Tab-separated table of C-alpha atoms in Angstrom:
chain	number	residue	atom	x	y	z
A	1	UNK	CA	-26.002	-9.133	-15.749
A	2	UNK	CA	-23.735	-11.523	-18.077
A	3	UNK	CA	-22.772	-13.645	-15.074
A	4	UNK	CA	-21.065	-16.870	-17.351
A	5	UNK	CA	-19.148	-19.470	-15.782
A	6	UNK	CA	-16.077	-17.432	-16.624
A	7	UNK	CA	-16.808	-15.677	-13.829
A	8	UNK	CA	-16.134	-17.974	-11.130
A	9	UNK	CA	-12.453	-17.898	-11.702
A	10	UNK	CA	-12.399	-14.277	-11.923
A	11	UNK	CA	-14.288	-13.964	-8.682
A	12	UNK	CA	-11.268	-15.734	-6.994
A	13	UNK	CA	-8.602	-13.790	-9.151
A	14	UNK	CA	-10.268	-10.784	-8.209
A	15	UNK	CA	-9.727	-12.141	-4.368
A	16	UNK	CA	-6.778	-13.221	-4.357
A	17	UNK	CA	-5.754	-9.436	-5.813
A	18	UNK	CA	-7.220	-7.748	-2.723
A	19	UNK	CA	-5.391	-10.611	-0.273
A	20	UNK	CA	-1.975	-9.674	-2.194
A	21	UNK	CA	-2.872	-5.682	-1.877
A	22	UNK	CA	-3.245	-6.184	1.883
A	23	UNK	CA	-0.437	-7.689	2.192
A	24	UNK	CA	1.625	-5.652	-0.186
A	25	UNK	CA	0.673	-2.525	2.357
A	26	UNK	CA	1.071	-3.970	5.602
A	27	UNK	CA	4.386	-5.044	4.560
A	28	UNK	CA	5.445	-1.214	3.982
A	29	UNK	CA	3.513	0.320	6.320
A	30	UNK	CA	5.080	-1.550	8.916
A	31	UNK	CA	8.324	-1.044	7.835
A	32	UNK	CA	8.244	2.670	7.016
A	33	UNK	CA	9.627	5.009	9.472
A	34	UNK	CA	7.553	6.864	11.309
A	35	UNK	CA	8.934	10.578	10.783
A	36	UNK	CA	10.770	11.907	12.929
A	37	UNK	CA	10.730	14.547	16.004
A	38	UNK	CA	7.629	14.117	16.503
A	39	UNK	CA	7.429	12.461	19.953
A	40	UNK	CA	5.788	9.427	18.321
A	41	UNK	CA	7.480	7.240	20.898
A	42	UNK	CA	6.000	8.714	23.664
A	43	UNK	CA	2.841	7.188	22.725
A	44	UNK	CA	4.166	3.802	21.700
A	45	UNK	CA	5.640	3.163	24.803
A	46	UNK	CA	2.933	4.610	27.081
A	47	UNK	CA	2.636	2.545	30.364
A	48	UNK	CA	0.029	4.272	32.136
A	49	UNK	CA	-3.943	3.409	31.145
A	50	UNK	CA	-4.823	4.803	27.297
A	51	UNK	CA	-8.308	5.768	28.769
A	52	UNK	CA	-6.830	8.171	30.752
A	53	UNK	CA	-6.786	12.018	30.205
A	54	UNK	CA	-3.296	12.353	29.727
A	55	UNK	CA	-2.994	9.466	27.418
A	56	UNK	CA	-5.970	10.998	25.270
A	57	UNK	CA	-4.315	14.728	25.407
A	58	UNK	CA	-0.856	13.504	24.098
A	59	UNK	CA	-2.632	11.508	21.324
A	60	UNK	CA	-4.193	14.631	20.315
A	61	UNK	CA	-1.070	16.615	20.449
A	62	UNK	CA	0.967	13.600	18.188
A	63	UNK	CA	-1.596	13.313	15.806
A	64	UNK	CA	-2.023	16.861	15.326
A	65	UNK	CA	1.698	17.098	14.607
A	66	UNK	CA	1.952	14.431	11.442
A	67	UNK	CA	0.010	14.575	7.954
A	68	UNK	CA	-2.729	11.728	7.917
A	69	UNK	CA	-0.504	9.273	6.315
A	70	UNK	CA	1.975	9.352	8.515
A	71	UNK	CA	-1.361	8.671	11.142
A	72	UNK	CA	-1.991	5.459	9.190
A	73	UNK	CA	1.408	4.534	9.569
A	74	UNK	CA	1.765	4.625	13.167
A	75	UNK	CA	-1.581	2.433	13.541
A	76	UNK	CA	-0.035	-0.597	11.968
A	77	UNK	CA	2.860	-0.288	13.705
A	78	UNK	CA	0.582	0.377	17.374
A	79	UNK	CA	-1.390	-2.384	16.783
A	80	UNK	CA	1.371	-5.228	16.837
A	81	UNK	CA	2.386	-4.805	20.396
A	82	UNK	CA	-1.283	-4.143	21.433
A	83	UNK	CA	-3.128	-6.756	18.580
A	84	UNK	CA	-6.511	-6.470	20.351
A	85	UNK	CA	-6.941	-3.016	19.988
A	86	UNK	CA	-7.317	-3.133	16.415
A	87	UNK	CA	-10.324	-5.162	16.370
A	88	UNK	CA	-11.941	-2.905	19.178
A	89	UNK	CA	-12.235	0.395	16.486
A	90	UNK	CA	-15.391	0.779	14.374
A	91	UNK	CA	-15.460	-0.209	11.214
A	92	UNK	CA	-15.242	3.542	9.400
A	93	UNK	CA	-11.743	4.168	11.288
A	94	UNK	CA	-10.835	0.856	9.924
A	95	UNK	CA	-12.084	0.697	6.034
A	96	UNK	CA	-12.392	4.572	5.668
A	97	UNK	CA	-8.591	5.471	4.250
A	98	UNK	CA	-9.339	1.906	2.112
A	99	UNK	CA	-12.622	2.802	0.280
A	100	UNK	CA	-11.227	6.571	0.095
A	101	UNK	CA	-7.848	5.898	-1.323
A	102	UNK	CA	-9.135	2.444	-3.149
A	103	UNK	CA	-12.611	1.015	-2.962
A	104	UNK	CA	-14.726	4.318	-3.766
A	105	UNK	CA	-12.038	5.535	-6.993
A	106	UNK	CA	-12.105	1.595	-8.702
A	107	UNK	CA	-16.056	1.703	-8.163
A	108	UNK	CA	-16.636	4.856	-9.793
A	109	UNK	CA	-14.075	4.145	-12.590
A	110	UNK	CA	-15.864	0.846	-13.116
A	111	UNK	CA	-19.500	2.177	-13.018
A	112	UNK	CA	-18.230	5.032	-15.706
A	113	UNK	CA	-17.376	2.130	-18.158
A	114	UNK	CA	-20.528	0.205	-17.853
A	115	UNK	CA	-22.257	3.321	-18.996
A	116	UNK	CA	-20.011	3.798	-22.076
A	117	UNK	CA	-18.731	0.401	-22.959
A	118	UNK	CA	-20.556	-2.994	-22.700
A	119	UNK	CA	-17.977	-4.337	-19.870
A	120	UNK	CA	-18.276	-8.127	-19.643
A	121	UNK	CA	-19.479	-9.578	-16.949
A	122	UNK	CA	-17.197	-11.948	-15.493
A	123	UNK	CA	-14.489	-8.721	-15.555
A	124	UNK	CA	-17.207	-6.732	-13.826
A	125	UNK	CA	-17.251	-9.697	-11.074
A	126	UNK	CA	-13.304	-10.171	-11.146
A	127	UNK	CA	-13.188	-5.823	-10.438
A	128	UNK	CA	-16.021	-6.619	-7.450
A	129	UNK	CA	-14.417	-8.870	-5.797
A	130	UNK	CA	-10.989	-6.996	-5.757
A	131	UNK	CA	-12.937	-3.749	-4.612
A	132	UNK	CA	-15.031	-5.758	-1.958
A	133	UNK	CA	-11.815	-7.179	-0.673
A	134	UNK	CA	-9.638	-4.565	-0.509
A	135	UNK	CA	-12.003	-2.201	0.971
A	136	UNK	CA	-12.576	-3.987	3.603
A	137	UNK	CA	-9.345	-5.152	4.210
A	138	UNK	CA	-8.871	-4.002	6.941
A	139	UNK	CA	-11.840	-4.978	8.460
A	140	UNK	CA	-11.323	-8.439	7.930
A	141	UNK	CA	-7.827	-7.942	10.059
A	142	UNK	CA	-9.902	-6.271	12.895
A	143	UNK	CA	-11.763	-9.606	12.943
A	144	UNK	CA	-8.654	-11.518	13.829
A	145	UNK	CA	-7.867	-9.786	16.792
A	146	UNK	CA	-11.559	-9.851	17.908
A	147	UNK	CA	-13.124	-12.828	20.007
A	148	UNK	CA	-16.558	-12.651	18.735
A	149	UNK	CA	-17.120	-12.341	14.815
A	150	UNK	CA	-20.384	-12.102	12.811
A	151	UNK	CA	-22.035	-15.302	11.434
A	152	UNK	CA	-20.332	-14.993	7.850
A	153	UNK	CA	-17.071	-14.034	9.188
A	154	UNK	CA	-17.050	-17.698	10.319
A	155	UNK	CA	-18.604	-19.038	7.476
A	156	UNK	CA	-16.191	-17.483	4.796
A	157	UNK	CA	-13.014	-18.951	6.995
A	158	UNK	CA	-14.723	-22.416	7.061
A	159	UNK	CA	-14.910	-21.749	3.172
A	160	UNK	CA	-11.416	-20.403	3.407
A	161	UNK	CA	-11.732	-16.686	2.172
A	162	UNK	CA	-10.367	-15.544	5.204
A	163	UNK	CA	-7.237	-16.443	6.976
A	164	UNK	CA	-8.023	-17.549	10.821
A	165	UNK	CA	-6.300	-15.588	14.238
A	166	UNK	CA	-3.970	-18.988	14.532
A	167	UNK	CA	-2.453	-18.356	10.705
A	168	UNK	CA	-2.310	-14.563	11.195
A	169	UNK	CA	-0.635	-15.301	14.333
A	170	UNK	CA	2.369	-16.773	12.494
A	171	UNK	CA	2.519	-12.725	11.595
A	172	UNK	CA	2.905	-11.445	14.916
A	173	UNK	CA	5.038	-13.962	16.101
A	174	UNK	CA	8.147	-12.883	13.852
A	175	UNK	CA	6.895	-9.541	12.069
A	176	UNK	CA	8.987	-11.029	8.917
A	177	UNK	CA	6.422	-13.339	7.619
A	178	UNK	CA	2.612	-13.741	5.876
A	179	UNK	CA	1.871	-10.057	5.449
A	180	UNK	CA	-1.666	-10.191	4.043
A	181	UNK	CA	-4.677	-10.131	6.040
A	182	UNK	CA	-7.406	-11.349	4.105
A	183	UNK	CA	-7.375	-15.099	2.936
A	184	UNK	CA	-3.364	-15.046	3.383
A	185	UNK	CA	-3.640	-17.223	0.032
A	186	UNK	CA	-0.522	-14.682	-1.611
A	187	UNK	CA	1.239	-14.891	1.715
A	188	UNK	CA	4.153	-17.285	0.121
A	189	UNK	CA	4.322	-14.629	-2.640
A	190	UNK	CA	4.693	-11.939	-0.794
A	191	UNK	CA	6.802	-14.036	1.725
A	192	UNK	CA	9.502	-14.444	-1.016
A	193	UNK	CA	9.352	-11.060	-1.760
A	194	UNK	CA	10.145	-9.777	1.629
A	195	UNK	CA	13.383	-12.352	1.855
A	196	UNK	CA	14.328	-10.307	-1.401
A	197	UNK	CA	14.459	-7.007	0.092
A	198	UNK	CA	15.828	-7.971	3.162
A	199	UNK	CA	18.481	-9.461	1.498
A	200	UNK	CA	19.158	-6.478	-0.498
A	201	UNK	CA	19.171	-4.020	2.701
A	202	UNK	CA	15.607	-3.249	2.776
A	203	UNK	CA	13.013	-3.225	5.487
A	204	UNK	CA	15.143	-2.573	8.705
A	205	UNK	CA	13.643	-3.686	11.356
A	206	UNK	CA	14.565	0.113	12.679
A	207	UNK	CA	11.487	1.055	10.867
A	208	UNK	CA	9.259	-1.004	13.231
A	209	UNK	CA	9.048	1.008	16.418
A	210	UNK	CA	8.425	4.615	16.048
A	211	UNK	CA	11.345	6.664	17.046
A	212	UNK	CA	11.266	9.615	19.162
C-alpha cells in the first residue's frame, strides 16, 4: 500500500536479483554431472523419433532411476542440443520446481511479516519483483526457444526486461557465456564469474553431456 518513489529502484533491484538467480543456476546445472550408471546417455543421444514408444518407455525407465534433482539436471543439459523443446512444455513442468523450491517459500515468508511487522513498501515491491522473476524464470527461457510469444512477452523485451532469442543465442553458441535467462542484465557478472572458476579447474566441460 506505501508504494513511494523508492520503490521504483527496488522494483529493478528486485529484477535484476531474479536475472542473476537464473543465471547463477543454469550455470551449475549445466555443469553438474549427471550421476552416474544410470543409462542417462542413452536418452541424450537418442536418434530415433522421441514420440515413439520406445523413446517414451526408456524415459520412464531413466527417470524412474534418479532422485528429482538429478531429473532437473538432465533437462538443462537436454535442452541445449534440442533448444526448441524447451519452449514446447507447459508452463507447470517449467515454473513448478521454481515456485516450489523458491517463489511459493519467499511469498509465504513475506506475507508472514506483513502480518507482524509494518514491512515498507518499496521492500515489499523489491521482494515481488525478485519472486515474480525468479518463479517464472524459467518460463521466460521457454519463450526464447518458442516462435510465437504472448503480447507482453514482446512488450517487456521492447522495454528490455527480457533478453531476446538473438542475445540468448550468444548462450548456445559457446555454452561458456551469458548464463541468465531473464533480462541477461547480470550476464557480464556472472560472465566474469564463470572465467574464475574455469580458471581455477571448475566447470569441466565433462559435466555437459550426461555420461552413461
Amino acid at each position: 500500500m506505501n508504494f513511494g518513489w523508492a520503490s521504483i529502484p527496488t522494483l529493478l533491484g528486485g529484477w535484476y536479483l531474479a536475472d542473476l538467480a537464473s543465471g547463477l543456476v543454469h550455470m551449475a546445472l549445466d555443469y553438474r554431472p549427471c550421476p552416474p550408471g544410470k543409462r542417462l546417455a542413452d536418452l541424450y543421444f537418442y536418434e530415433g523419433s522421441r514420440e515413439s514408444p520406445e523413446y517414451l518407455a526408456m524415459l520412464r525407465d531413466r527417470m524412474s532411476r534418479v532422485s528429482a534433482f538429478d531429473r532437473l539436471v538432465y533437462d538443462f543439459k537436454n535442452h541445449h542440443p534440442r533448444p526448441h523443446a524447451l519452449g514446447r512444455r507447459d508452463l507447470w513442468r517449467q515454473i513448478g520446481s521454481t515456485v516450489v523450491i523458491g517463489a511459493l517459500p519467499m511469498s509465504l515468508m513475506l506475507n508472514l511479516a506483513m502480518m507482524v511487522a509494518p514491512v515498507p513498501g518499496w521492500l515489499c515491491a523489491g521482494l515481488f519483483a525478485a519472486i515474480a522473476g525468479g518463479g517464472f524464470a524459467q518460463y521466460f527461457h521457454g519463450t526464447l526457444h518458442r516462435d510465437q510469444n504472448p503480447w507482453f512477452i514482446n512488450a517487456m523485451r521492447r522495454a528490455n526486461l527480457l533478453m531476446t532469442p538473438a542475445a540468448h543465442q550468444l548462450h548456445h553458441d559457446s555454452l561458456q557465456r551469458d548464463f541468465a535467462t531473464n533480462s541477461g542484465w547480470s550476464n557480464p557478472v556472472i560472465n566474469r564469474l564463470f572465467n574464475a572458476l574455469r580458471t581455477r579447474g571448475y566447470l569441466d566441460d565433462e559435466g555437459l553431456v550426461p555420461n552413461a
